[in-house]
Amino acid sequence: PNIRSVLKMSRASTMTDDLIEHQGLDPWVQWVGVHCGKPTEEHGIRRLGSTGTQTAPQIWHAVAERGYSWGAWGVMNAPLGSTAGCKFFMPDAWSFDEAAYPGSFDDLLALPRYVARNYLEIDRKKAFFAALRFARYFAPPAHWRLLSRFALQAGRAMLATGPNVHTFGTLLDYLSVLQFVQLRASKRPDLSIIFLNHIAHLQHQFWTTGEFLHPEMELGLRLNDAMLGMLLRDRKPREGLIVLNGLRQENVAGKGHYVYRQINPQAAVEALGITGGRVEQCMTNDAHIIFEAAGDADRAETLLRSCRLSDGCAAFFVERQGALRIFYQLAFEHDVARGTTLICGNRVYPFYEVFQLVCERTGAHIPDGDVFFDGIDIPAKLFNHELFHHMLNHFPPNVAARAA
């Protein structure tokens, strides 16, 4: 019923000039445009985890300049920047340069951040310490009611699908909504933003055709409806509301889009012969490697560009990001045969000892999107980045702050 309520709201169509996935037609690029009001060719951000190089004021900074308060939760590829007017801020799990605000939220972030970047090979010691921080956050009695609601839903979800990273991601969004609603009630920000990732993730991997609905998708939709219900009930009178997807997806099930991922992000680059670099894994098969010495980065760039699969395909897309930083991503989506090797310089490794098949994709991004809204003026068709200006116009300067 809550999904239907959103679909009955006023609707506009969004678009982007970015047409190629991994080169701009990506949520971590489009959301940067929404947040700063600039198209990709102007803001220049194309990689997840690139918050440190963003210089444009975000929508929350612009609103704060007009005298309003704000809170942002889970926002993708977004920098905290100035804390003027900030009631709370939670980065996404892959923005490794960002900390939460206030700092106590870093305990809540630690476990999702570790699992999101290392889920194919969990280090039990690191996961245990991250879990201890998670437990420390919920230790105060003020959090017990929220925790009990989450635990009840988590138990039901585990019975439905069993423990796995996909259910974990859906439950993380549910927990985020619980916390977000609680913070809105206590902090009362004028601008509130929450980003939820689970539906897009489920579309990528579990978007079936026909009458069959995959159990992960069924769980995701059920909990999504519950999350929307909490957010809609929390809405204040005359409070403007925007529900935005940034990008739609099209179904590509069965079309041979295979996704592979580093089993262990740090061990993978070391197996290739790269030394002196710290790996910061991104969402799927991409990562930043950060070096202390430019010479090590130079050698790593040359090596990565030379790597090939034994079937003849180039292994990686490589992008130098300054003297000490390299971005790399797997450059293929075909079905890699068993027995294929990865050739990097004088090293030859069985491909499947370093990388693992995650899935054959069922959903791929397209340049069109949707925005549902109420209590705010938005034209029938607009570019993603233009939403910034319509949100800002909702907060006139030099007047008493009103909710939005």
mmCIF file of C-alpha atoms in Angstrom:
data_model
loop_
_atom_site.group_PDB
_atom_site.id
_atom_site.type_symbol
_atom_site.label_atom_id
_atom_site.label_comp_id
_atom_site.label_asym_id
_atom_site.label_seq_id
_atom_site.Cartn_x
_atom_site.Cartn_y
_atom_site.Cartn_z
ATOM 1 C CA PRO A 1 0.000 0.000 0.000
ATOM 2 C CA ASN A 2 2.846 2.468 0.687
ATOM 3 C CA ILE A 3 4.515 1.850 -2.674
ATOM 4 C CA ARG A 4 1.132 2.497 -4.322
ATOM 5 C CA SER A 5 0.794 5.745 -2.349
ATOM 6 C CA VAL A 6 4.097 6.995 -3.749
ATOM 7 C CA LEU A 7 3.182 5.964 -7.297
ATOM 8 C CA LYS A 8 -0.010 8.062 -7.038
ATOM 9 C CA MET A 9 1.960 11.250 -6.332
ATOM 10 C CA SER A 10 2.831 13.817 -8.979
ATOM 11 C CA ARG A 11 5.522 12.418 -11.278
ATOM 12 C CA ALA A 12 8.246 13.924 -13.432
ATOM 13 C CA SER A 13 10.785 12.300 -15.755
ATOM 14 C CA THR A 14 14.507 12.758 -15.256
ATOM 15 C CA MET A 15 17.339 12.270 -17.731
ATOM 16 C CA THR A 16 21.087 12.497 -18.147
ATOM 17 C CA ASP A 17 23.465 13.028 -21.064
ATOM 18 C CA ASP A 18 25.625 10.175 -19.712
ATOM 19 C CA LEU A 19 24.988 7.097 -21.843
ATOM 20 C CA ILE A 20 27.685 4.552 -20.927
ATOM 21 C CA GLU A 21 27.767 2.497 -17.732
ATOM 22 C CA HIS A 22 31.018 2.810 -15.771
ATOM 23 C CA GLN A 23 31.651 6.132 -17.537
ATOM 24 C CA GLY A 24 28.931 8.313 -16.044
ATOM 25 C CA LEU A 25 25.711 6.306 -16.365
ATOM 26 C CA ASP A 26 26.112 5.221 -12.748
ATOM 27 C CA PRO A 27 24.356 6.163 -9.505
ATOM 28 C CA TRP A 28 27.586 7.390 -7.876
ATOM 29 C CA VAL A 29 27.876 9.911 -10.736
ATOM 30 C CA GLN A 30 24.237 10.947 -11.081
ATOM 31 C CA TRP A 31 23.778 11.519 -7.352
ATOM 32 C CA VAL A 32 26.787 13.823 -7.339
ATOM 33 C CA GLY A 33 24.943 15.913 -9.944
ATOM 34 C CA VAL A 34 21.759 15.947 -7.866
ATOM 35 C CA HIS A 35 23.712 16.963 -4.767
ATOM 36 C CA CYS A 36 25.764 19.775 -6.371
ATOM 37 C CA GLY A 37 23.575 20.966 -9.249
ATOM 38 C CA LYS A 38 26.136 20.372 -11.999
ATOM 39 C CA PRO A 39 26.158 17.912 -14.926
ATOM 40 C CA THR A 40 28.911 15.309 -15.086
ATOM 41 C CA GLU A 41 31.043 17.268 -17.553
ATOM 42 C CA GLU A 42 31.200 20.102 -14.996
ATOM 43 C CA HIS A 43 31.571 18.278 -11.674
ATOM 44 C CA GLY A 44 33.968 15.735 -13.225
ATOM 45 C CA ILE A 45 33.291 12.916 -10.743
ATOM 46 C CA ARG A 46 33.024 9.470 -12.324
ATOM 47 C CA ARG A 47 34.183 7.077 -9.581
ATOM 48 C CA LEU A 48 32.662 5.942 -6.319
ATOM 49 C CA GLY A 49 34.783 6.881 -3.331
ATOM 50 C CA SER A 50 35.735 10.239 -4.882
ATOM 51 C CA THR A 51 34.461 12.534 -2.153
ATOM 52 C CA GLY A 52 37.800 14.149 -1.356
ATOM 53 C CA THR A 53 38.059 15.781 -4.787
ATOM 54 C CA GLN A 54 34.588 17.337 -4.787
ATOM 55 C CA THR A 55 34.719 21.108 -4.406
ATOM 56 C CA ALA A 56 31.185 22.255 -5.301
ATOM 57 C CA PRO A 57 28.783 23.027 -2.427
ATOM 58 C CA GLN A 58 26.247 20.262 -1.884
ATOM 59 C CA ILE A 59 22.517 20.929 -1.568
ATOM 60 C CA TRP A 60 22.815 20.728 2.218
ATOM 61 C CA HIS A 61 25.530 23.386 2.231
ATOM 62 C CA ALA A 62 23.432 25.639 -0.002
ATOM 63 C CA VAL A 63 20.432 25.231 2.297
ATOM 64 C CA ALA A 64 22.592 25.943 5.350
ATOM 65 C CA GLU A 65 23.800 29.158 3.681
ATOM 66 C CA ARG A 66 20.155 30.258 3.704
ATOM 67 C CA GLY A 67 19.862 29.632 7.418
ATOM 68 C CA TYR A 68 18.353 26.146 7.524
ATOM 69 C CA SER A 69 19.434 22.952 9.250
ATOM 70 C CA TRP A 70 19.936 19.606 7.541
ATOM 71 C CA GLY A 71 20.486 15.878 8.018
ATOM 72 C CA ALA A 72 21.689 13.386 5.392
ATOM 73 C CA TRP A 73 21.826 9.607 5.773
ATOM 74 C CA GLY A 74 23.588 7.113 3.493
ATOM 75 C CA VAL A 75 24.042 9.686 0.719
ATOM 76 C CA MET A 76 26.019 8.199 -2.154
ATOM 77 C CA ASN A 77 29.490 9.479 -3.027
ATOM 78 C CA ALA A 78 28.885 12.627 -0.995
ATOM 79 C CA PRO A 79 31.249 14.689 1.174
ATOM 80 C CA LEU A 80 30.282 16.010 4.586
ATOM 81 C CA GLY A 81 32.141 19.283 4.021
ATOM 82 C CA SER A 82 31.117 22.105 6.320
ATOM 83 C CA THR A 83 29.060 21.056 9.339
ATOM 84 C CA ALA A 84 27.229 24.392 9.485
ATOM 85 C CA GLY A 85 23.578 23.555 10.071
ATOM 86 C CA CYS A 86 24.304 19.818 10.211
ATOM 87 C CA LYS A 87 22.209 17.734 12.579
ATOM 88 C CA PHE A 88 23.563 14.396 11.344
ATOM 89 C CA PHE A 89 25.493 12.904 8.417
ATOM 90 C CA MET A 90 26.089 9.285 7.441
ATOM 91 C CA PRO A 91 28.198 8.543 4.330
ATOM 92 C CA ASP A 92 27.671 5.530 2.124
ATOM 93 C CA ALA A 93 29.685 2.419 2.955
ATOM 94 C CA TRP A 94 32.177 2.926 0.092
ATOM 95 C CA SER A 95 33.178 6.558 0.680
ATOM 96 C CA PHE A 96 36.335 5.669 2.570
ATOM 97 C CA ASP A 97 37.512 9.275 3.004
ATOM 98 C CA GLU A 98 34.352 10.221 4.905
ATOM 99 C CA ALA A 99 33.465 9.921 8.574
ATOM 100 C CA ALA A 100 30.014 10.171 10.095
ATOM 101 C CA TYR A 101 28.808 13.190 12.041
ATOM 102 C CA PRO A 102 28.604 13.220 14.949
ATOM 103 C CA GLY A 103 31.454 10.774 15.394
ATOM 104 C CA SER A 104 29.411 8.310 17.456
ATOM 105 C CA PHE A 105 27.763 7.154 14.212
ATOM 106 C CA ASP A 106 31.097 5.731 13.048
ATOM 107 C CA ASP A 107 30.439 2.755 15.350
ATOM 108 C CA LEU A 108 27.206 2.101 13.475
ATOM 109 C CA LEU A 109 28.999 2.471 10.134
ATOM 110 C CA ALA A 110 31.938 0.145 10.862
ATOM 111 C CA LEU A 111 30.246 -3.224 10.247
ATOM 112 C CA PRO A 112 28.321 -2.287 7.066
ATOM 113 C CA ARG A 113 31.443 -0.611 5.681
ATOM 114 C CA TYR A 114 33.575 -3.714 6.280
ATOM 115 C CA VAL A 115 31.030 -6.216 4.923
ATOM 116 C CA ALA A 116 30.151 -4.129 1.834
ATOM 117 C CA ARG A 117 33.776 -4.090 0.700
ATOM 118 C CA ASN A 118 34.898 -7.576 1.763
ATOM 119 C CA TYR A 119 31.865 -9.851 1.611
ATOM 120 C CA LEU A 120 33.430 -12.563 -0.563
ATOM 121 C CA GLU A 121 36.171 -13.253 1.972
ATOM 122 C CA ILE A 122 35.432 -12.127 5.516
ATOM 123 C CA ASP A 123 38.316 -11.778 7.942
ATOM 124 C CA ARG A 124 36.710 -13.047 11.142
ATOM 125 C CA LYS A 125 38.880 -10.912 13.414
ATOM 126 C CA LYS A 126 38.145 -7.692 11.548
ATOM 127 C CA ALA A 127 34.462 -8.535 11.295
ATOM 128 C CA PHE A 128 34.351 -9.317 15.027
ATOM 129 C CA PHE A 129 35.810 -5.950 15.982
ATOM 130 C CA ALA A 130 33.447 -4.188 13.584
ATOM 131 C CA ALA A 131 30.559 -6.077 15.185
ATOM 132 C CA LEU A 132 31.752 -4.997 18.632
ATOM 133 C CA ARG A 133 31.566 -1.370 17.511
ATOM 134 C CA PHE A 134 28.063 -2.024 16.193
ATOM 135 C CA ALA A 135 27.106 -3.487 19.580
ATOM 136 C CA ARG A 136 28.686 -0.539 21.404
ATOM 137 C CA TYR A 137 26.516 1.866 19.448
ATOM 138 C CA PHE A 138 23.344 0.052 20.538
ATOM 139 C CA ALA A 139 24.452 -0.467 24.154
ATOM 140 C CA PRO A 140 22.710 2.647 25.574
ATOM 141 C CA PRO A 141 19.108 1.886 26.635
ATOM 142 C CA ALA A 142 17.859 4.747 24.444
ATOM 143 C CA HIS A 143 18.596 2.551 21.410
ATOM 144 C CA TRP A 144 17.033 -0.671 22.663
ATOM 145 C CA ARG A 145 13.545 -0.073 21.282
ATOM 146 C CA LEU A 146 14.944 0.606 17.826
ATOM 147 C CA LEU A 147 17.222 -2.427 18.083
ATOM 148 C CA SER A 148 14.332 -4.686 19.116
ATOM 149 C CA ARG A 149 12.285 -3.589 16.088
ATOM 150 C CA PHE A 150 15.241 -4.277 13.837
ATOM 151 C CA ALA A 151 15.969 -7.666 15.442
ATOM 152 C CA LEU A 152 12.356 -8.770 14.954
ATOM 153 C CA GLN A 153 12.419 -7.879 11.272
ATOM 154 C CA ALA A 154 15.882 -9.404 10.826
ATOM 155 C CA GLY A 155 14.720 -12.687 12.303
ATOM 156 C CA ARG A 156 11.790 -12.863 9.914
ATOM 157 C CA ALA A 157 14.026 -12.025 6.968
ATOM 158 C CA MET A 158 16.562 -14.709 7.823
ATOM 159 C CA LEU A 159 13.794 -17.296 8.005
ATOM 160 C CA ALA A 160 12.600 -16.216 4.558
ATOM 161 C CA THR A 161 15.918 -16.153 2.684
ATOM 162 C CA GLY A 162 18.656 -17.374 5.016
ATOM 163 C CA PRO A 163 21.708 -15.301 6.003
ATOM 164 C CA ASN A 164 23.469 -13.775 2.977
ATOM 165 C CA VAL A 165 24.914 -10.453 1.856
ATOM 166 C CA HIS A 166 21.793 -9.539 -0.149
ATOM 167 C CA THR A 167 19.487 -9.892 2.837
ATOM 168 C CA PHE A 168 22.095 -8.042 4.899
ATOM 169 C CA GLY A 169 21.908 -5.113 2.471
ATOM 170 C CA THR A 170 18.119 -4.980 2.581
ATOM 171 C CA LEU A 171 18.123 -5.132 6.371
ATOM 172 C CA LEU A 172 20.755 -2.399 6.523
ATOM 173 C CA ASP A 173 18.389 -0.098 4.640
ATOM 174 C CA TYR A 174 15.592 -1.017 7.050
ATOM 175 C CA LEU A 175 17.830 -0.187 10.000
ATOM 176 C CA SER A 176 18.792 3.080 8.301
ATOM 177 C CA VAL A 177 15.148 4.118 8.025
ATOM 178 C CA LEU A 178 14.517 3.292 11.688
ATOM 179 C CA GLN A 179 17.482 5.436 12.717
ATOM 180 C CA PHE A 180 16.642 8.221 10.247
ATOM 181 C CA VAL A 181 13.071 8.550 11.535
ATOM 182 C CA GLN A 182 14.318 8.615 15.118
ATOM 183 C CA LEU A 183 16.847 11.327 14.292
ATOM 184 C CA ARG A 184 14.291 13.442 12.479
ATOM 185 C CA ALA A 185 12.076 13.327 15.546
ATOM 186 C CA SER A 186 14.847 14.368 17.934
ATOM 187 C CA LYS A 187 16.936 16.730 15.752
ATOM 188 C CA ARG A 188 14.178 18.241 13.563
ATOM 189 C CA PRO A 189 16.280 19.189 10.528
ATOM 190 C CA ASP A 190 14.706 21.449 7.909
ATOM 191 C CA LEU A 191 16.142 19.377 5.043
ATOM 192 C CA SER A 192 16.265 15.578 5.414
ATOM 193 C CA ILE A 193 17.797 13.200 2.850
ATOM 194 C CA ILE A 194 18.047 9.414 2.974
ATOM 195 C CA PHE A 195 19.520 7.140 0.295
ATOM 196 C CA LEU A 196 18.440 3.490 0.079
ATOM 197 C CA ASN A 197 20.309 1.069 -2.173
ATOM 198 C CA HIS A 198 18.656 -2.316 -1.805
ATOM 199 C CA ILE A 199 16.078 -2.170 -4.628
ATOM 200 C CA ALA A 200 18.696 -1.170 -7.226
ATOM 201 C CA HIS A 201 20.972 -3.970 -5.989
ATOM 202 C CA LEU A 202 18.169 -6.521 -6.209
ATOM 203 C CA GLN A 203 17.271 -5.369 -9.729
ATOM 204 C CA HIS A 204 20.874 -5.970 -10.784
ATOM 205 C CA GLN A 205 20.839 -9.567 -9.570
ATOM 206 C CA PHE A 206 17.319 -10.904 -8.966
ATOM 207 C CA TRP A 207 15.016 -9.232 -11.499
ATOM 208 C CA THR A 208 13.193 -12.192 -12.967
ATOM 209 C CA THR A 209 10.719 -12.147 -15.833
ATOM 210 C CA GLY A 210 7.349 -13.838 -15.857
ATOM 211 C CA GLU A 211 5.323 -14.680 -12.773
ATOM 212 C CA PHE A 212 8.181 -15.976 -10.603
ATOM 213 C CA LEU A 213 9.468 -13.483 -8.015
ATOM 214 C CA HIS A 214 12.848 -14.314 -6.514
ATOM 215 C CA PRO A 215 12.711 -14.619 -2.694
ATOM 216 C CA GLU A 216 15.327 -11.862 -2.302
ATOM 217 C CA MET A 217 13.266 -9.507 -4.451
ATOM 218 C CA GLU A 218 10.085 -10.464 -2.631
ATOM 219 C CA LEU A 219 11.724 -9.680 0.716
ATOM 220 C CA GLY A 220 13.170 -6.443 -0.658
ATOM 221 C CA LEU A 221 9.807 -5.216 -1.920
ATOM 222 C CA ARG A 222 8.034 -6.164 1.295
ATOM 223 C CA LEU A 223 10.561 -4.329 3.452
ATOM 224 C CA ASN A 224 10.667 -1.438 0.988
ATOM 225 C CA ASP A 225 6.939 -0.992 1.479
ATOM 226 C CA ALA A 226 7.455 -1.016 5.252
ATOM 227 C CA MET A 227 10.259 1.560 4.957
ATOM 228 C CA LEU A 228 8.152 3.870 2.805
ATOM 229 C CA GLY A 229 5.343 3.518 5.342
ATOM 230 C CA MET A 230 7.617 4.700 8.157
ATOM 231 C CA LEU A 231 8.847 7.640 6.092
ATOM 232 C CA LEU A 232 5.367 8.679 4.959
ATOM 233 C CA ARG A 233 3.972 8.519 8.485
ATOM 234 C CA ASP A 234 6.911 10.584 9.705
ATOM 235 C CA ARG A 235 6.184 13.371 7.221
ATOM 236 C CA LYS A 236 5.179 16.658 8.837
ATOM 237 C CA PRO A 237 2.232 18.784 7.648
ATOM 238 C CA ARG A 238 3.128 20.876 4.582
ATOM 239 C CA GLU A 239 6.527 19.190 4.364
ATOM 240 C CA GLY A 240 7.766 18.851 0.796
ATOM 241 C CA LEU A 241 8.553 15.296 -0.305
ATOM 242 C CA ILE A 242 10.680 13.933 -3.169
ATOM 243 C CA VAL A 243 11.164 10.237 -4.024
ATOM 244 C CA LEU A 244 13.870 9.897 -6.681
ATOM 245 C CA ASN A 245 15.597 6.943 -8.321
ATOM 246 C CA GLY A 246 18.256 8.880 -10.276
ATOM 247 C CA LEU A 247 18.358 6.138 -12.913
ATOM 248 C CA ARG A 248 16.010 3.393 -13.997
ATOM 249 C CA GLN A 249 17.142 -0.049 -15.073
ATOM 250 C CA GLU A 250 16.196 -2.264 -17.988
ATOM 251 C CA ASN A 251 15.960 -6.016 -17.711
ATOM 252 C CA VAL A 252 18.972 -7.760 -19.271
ATOM 253 C CA ALA A 253 18.441 -11.222 -17.821
ATOM 254 C CA GLY A 254 19.975 -13.903 -20.021
ATOM 255 C CA LYS A 255 21.916 -11.452 -22.215
ATOM 256 C CA GLY A 256 25.359 -12.493 -20.995
ATOM 257 C CA HIS A 257 26.352 -9.621 -18.695
ATOM 258 C CA TYR A 258 28.572 -11.460 -16.216
ATOM 259 C CA VAL A 259 29.943 -9.660 -13.156
ATOM 260 C CA TYR A 260 33.145 -10.755 -11.427
ATOM 261 C CA ARG A 261 34.692 -9.419 -8.243
ATOM 262 C CA GLN A 262 37.990 -9.584 -6.412
ATOM 263 C CA ILE A 263 37.712 -12.344 -3.784
ATOM 264 C CA ASN A 264 40.045 -10.460 -1.464
ATOM 265 C CA PRO A 265 40.617 -6.873 -2.654
ATOM 266 C CA GLN A 266 44.049 -6.417 -1.090
ATOM 267 C CA ALA A 267 45.292 -9.916 -1.888
ATOM 268 C CA ALA A 268 44.132 -9.552 -5.504
ATOM 269 C CA VAL A 269 46.437 -6.635 -6.327
ATOM 270 C CA GLU A 270 49.316 -8.286 -4.480
ATOM 271 C CA ALA A 271 48.796 -11.445 -6.533
ATOM 272 C CA LEU A 272 49.167 -9.312 -9.650
ATOM 273 C CA GLY A 273 52.573 -8.204 -8.425
ATOM 274 C CA ILE A 274 51.602 -4.743 -7.128
ATOM 275 C CA THR A 275 53.360 -3.586 -3.977
ATOM 276 C CA GLY A 276 53.175 -0.524 -1.753
ATOM 277 C CA GLY A 277 49.469 0.141 -2.297
ATOM 278 C CA ARG A 278 46.445 0.173 0.017
ATOM 279 C CA VAL A 279 43.244 -1.006 -1.659
ATOM 280 C CA GLU A 280 39.918 0.722 -1.080
ATOM 281 C CA GLN A 281 37.294 -1.482 -2.709
ATOM 282 C CA CYS A 282 34.291 0.076 -4.416
ATOM 283 C CA MET A 283 30.849 -1.414 -4.883
ATOM 284 C CA THR A 284 31.494 -4.283 -7.292
ATOM 285 C CA ASN A 285 34.608 -5.058 -9.366
ATOM 286 C CA ASP A 286 36.344 -1.690 -9.028
ATOM 287 C CA ALA A 287 38.785 -0.264 -6.514
ATOM 288 C CA HIS A 288 41.139 2.573 -5.703
ATOM 289 C CA ILE A 289 44.766 1.754 -4.933
ATOM 290 C CA ILE A 290 46.485 4.399 -2.823
ATOM 291 C CA PHE A 291 50.272 4.509 -2.694
ATOM 292 C CA GLU A 292 52.834 6.201 -0.495
ATOM 293 C CA ALA A 293 55.437 6.441 -3.272
ATOM 294 C CA ALA A 294 54.835 7.672 -6.823
ATOM 295 C CA GLY A 295 57.297 5.115 -8.191
ATOM 296 C CA ASP A 296 55.180 2.256 -6.869
ATOM 297 C CA ALA A 297 52.119 3.847 -8.480
ATOM 298 C CA ASP A 298 53.938 4.195 -11.809
ATOM 299 C CA ARG A 299 54.913 0.528 -11.820
ATOM 300 C CA ALA A 300 51.412 -0.549 -10.807
ATOM 301 C CA GLU A 301 49.805 1.487 -13.592
ATOM 302 C CA THR A 302 52.099 -0.025 -16.208
ATOM 303 C CA LEU A 303 51.460 -3.524 -14.908
ATOM 304 C CA LEU A 304 47.681 -3.168 -14.724
ATOM 305 C CA ARG A 305 47.499 -1.814 -18.261
ATOM 306 C CA SER A 306 49.437 -4.836 -19.511
ATOM 307 C CA CYS A 307 47.282 -7.502 -17.860
ATOM 308 C CA ARG A 308 45.365 -9.877 -20.141
ATOM 309 C CA LEU A 309 43.205 -12.940 -19.834
ATOM 310 C CA SER A 310 44.492 -16.009 -21.611
ATOM 311 C CA ASP A 311 41.454 -15.740 -23.919
ATOM 312 C CA GLY A 312 42.979 -12.499 -25.269
ATOM 313 C CA CYS A 313 40.785 -9.916 -23.512
ATOM 314 C CA ALA A 314 42.258 -6.923 -21.716
ATOM 315 C CA ALA A 315 41.796 -7.485 -17.997
ATOM 316 C CA PHE A 316 41.364 -3.987 -16.579
ATOM 317 C CA PHE A 317 40.249 -0.463 -17.227
ATOM 318 C CA VAL A 318 42.876 1.738 -15.543
ATOM 319 C CA GLU A 319 42.677 5.421 -14.626
ATOM 320 C CA ARG A 320 45.447 7.414 -12.961
ATOM 321 C CA GLN A 321 44.111 9.831 -10.363
ATOM 322 C CA GLY A 322 47.121 11.893 -9.368
ATOM 323 C CA ALA A 323 50.621 10.854 -8.394
ATOM 324 C CA LEU A 324 49.630 8.434 -5.641
ATOM 325 C CA ARG A 325 46.262 7.018 -6.663
ATOM 326 C CA ILE A 326 45.017 4.552 -9.293
ATOM 327 C CA PHE A 327 41.478 3.438 -10.077
ATOM 328 C CA TYR A 328 41.033 0.064 -11.746
ATOM 329 C CA GLN A 329 38.069 -2.047 -12.790
ATOM 330 C CA LEU A 330 37.520 -5.329 -14.565
ATOM 331 C CA ALA A 331 37.057 -4.542 -18.260
ATOM 332 C CA PHE A 332 34.975 -7.520 -19.452
ATOM 333 C CA GLU A 333 31.523 -9.031 -18.928
ATOM 334 C CA HIS A 334 31.704 -12.264 -20.936
ATOM 335 C CA ASP A 335 31.469 -15.767 -19.531
ATOM 336 C CA VAL A 336 35.053 -16.570 -18.499
ATOM 337 C CA ALA A 337 35.783 -20.248 -19.063
ATOM 338 C CA ARG A 338 37.168 -22.445 -16.314
ATOM 339 C CA GLY A 339 40.880 -22.834 -16.783
ATOM 340 C CA THR A 340 41.348 -19.228 -17.959
ATOM 341 C CA THR A 341 44.479 -17.608 -16.589
ATOM 342 C CA LEU A 342 45.304 -14.006 -15.772
ATOM 343 C CA ILE A 343 48.619 -12.847 -17.248
ATOM 344 C CA CYS A 344 50.277 -9.819 -15.633
ATOM 345 C CA GLY A 345 53.901 -9.246 -16.516
ATOM 346 C CA ASN A 346 55.766 -12.446 -15.679
ATOM 347 C CA ARG A 347 53.001 -13.697 -13.373
ATOM 348 C CA VAL A 348 50.327 -16.137 -14.470
ATOM 349 C CA TYR A 349 47.444 -16.961 -12.129
ATOM 350 C CA PRO A 350 44.306 -19.060 -12.557
ATOM 351 C CA PHE A 351 41.618 -16.389 -12.927
ATOM 352 C CA TYR A 352 39.237 -18.026 -10.483
ATOM 353 C CA GLU A 353 41.831 -18.092 -7.711
ATOM 354 C CA VAL A 354 41.788 -14.289 -7.621
ATOM 355 C CA PHE A 355 38.296 -13.381 -8.881
ATOM 356 C CA GLN A 356 34.848 -14.862 -8.413
ATOM 357 C CA LEU A 357 31.691 -14.774 -10.485
ATOM 358 C CA VAL A 358 29.118 -12.708 -8.595
ATOM 359 C CA CYS A 359 26.175 -13.047 -10.963
ATOM 360 C CA GLU A 360 24.859 -12.747 -14.475
ATOM 361 C CA ARG A 361 23.228 -9.335 -14.305
ATOM 362 C CA THR A 362 19.479 -8.998 -14.607
ATOM 363 C CA GLY A 363 19.308 -5.189 -14.568
ATOM 364 C CA ALA A 364 21.377 -2.475 -16.280
ATOM 365 C CA HIS A 365 21.125 1.312 -15.961
ATOM 366 C CA ILE A 366 19.435 3.481 -18.568
ATOM 367 C CA PRO A 367 19.581 7.303 -18.811
ATOM 368 C CA ASP A 368 15.942 7.870 -17.795
ATOM 369 C CA GLY A 369 14.586 8.140 -14.281
ATOM 370 C CA ASP A 370 11.556 9.111 -12.237
ATOM 371 C CA VAL A 371 10.837 11.579 -9.491
ATOM 372 C CA PHE A 372 7.643 11.458 -7.438
ATOM 373 C CA PHE A 373 6.861 14.540 -5.390
ATOM 374 C CA ASP A 374 4.357 16.374 -3.253
ATOM 375 C CA GLY A 375 4.399 19.859 -1.742
ATOM 376 C CA ILE A 376 7.223 21.088 -3.969
ATOM 377 C CA ASP A 377 7.333 22.448 -7.525
ATOM 378 C CA ILE A 378 9.141 20.328 -10.139
ATOM 379 C CA PRO A 379 8.709 20.523 -13.954
ATOM 380 C CA ALA A 380 7.468 17.541 -15.950
ATOM 381 C CA LYS A 381 10.898 16.749 -17.426
ATOM 382 C CA LEU A 382 14.366 17.749 -16.252
ATOM 383 C CA PHE A 383 17.977 16.661 -15.983
ATOM 384 C CA ASN A 384 19.033 14.978 -12.743
ATOM 385 C CA HIS A 385 21.330 17.829 -11.756
ATOM 386 C CA GLU A 386 18.541 20.389 -12.185
ATOM 387 C CA LEU A 387 16.742 18.938 -9.166
ATOM 388 C CA PHE A 388 19.311 20.758 -7.020
ATOM 389 C CA HIS A 389 17.865 24.131 -8.008
ATOM 390 C CA HIS A 390 14.238 23.113 -7.452
ATOM 391 C CA MET A 391 15.097 21.795 -4.005
ATOM 392 C CA LEU A 392 16.997 24.972 -3.168
ATOM 393 C CA ASN A 393 14.119 27.157 -4.387
ATOM 394 C CA HIS A 394 11.966 25.443 -1.787
ATOM 395 C CA PHE A 395 14.068 27.152 0.892
ATOM 396 C CA PRO A 396 13.747 30.923 0.411
ATOM 397 C CA PRO A 397 16.516 32.938 2.083
ATOM 398 C CA ASN A 398 16.076 35.221 5.040
ATOM 399 C CA VAL A 399 12.820 33.749 6.285
ATOM 400 C CA ALA A 400 12.015 31.444 9.179
ATOM 401 C CA ALA A 401 13.011 27.911 8.241
ATOM 402 C CA ARG A 402 10.224 25.633 7.087
ATOM 403 C CA ALA A 403 10.402 21.876 6.768
ATOM 404 C CA ALA A 404 11.130 20.131 3.509
#
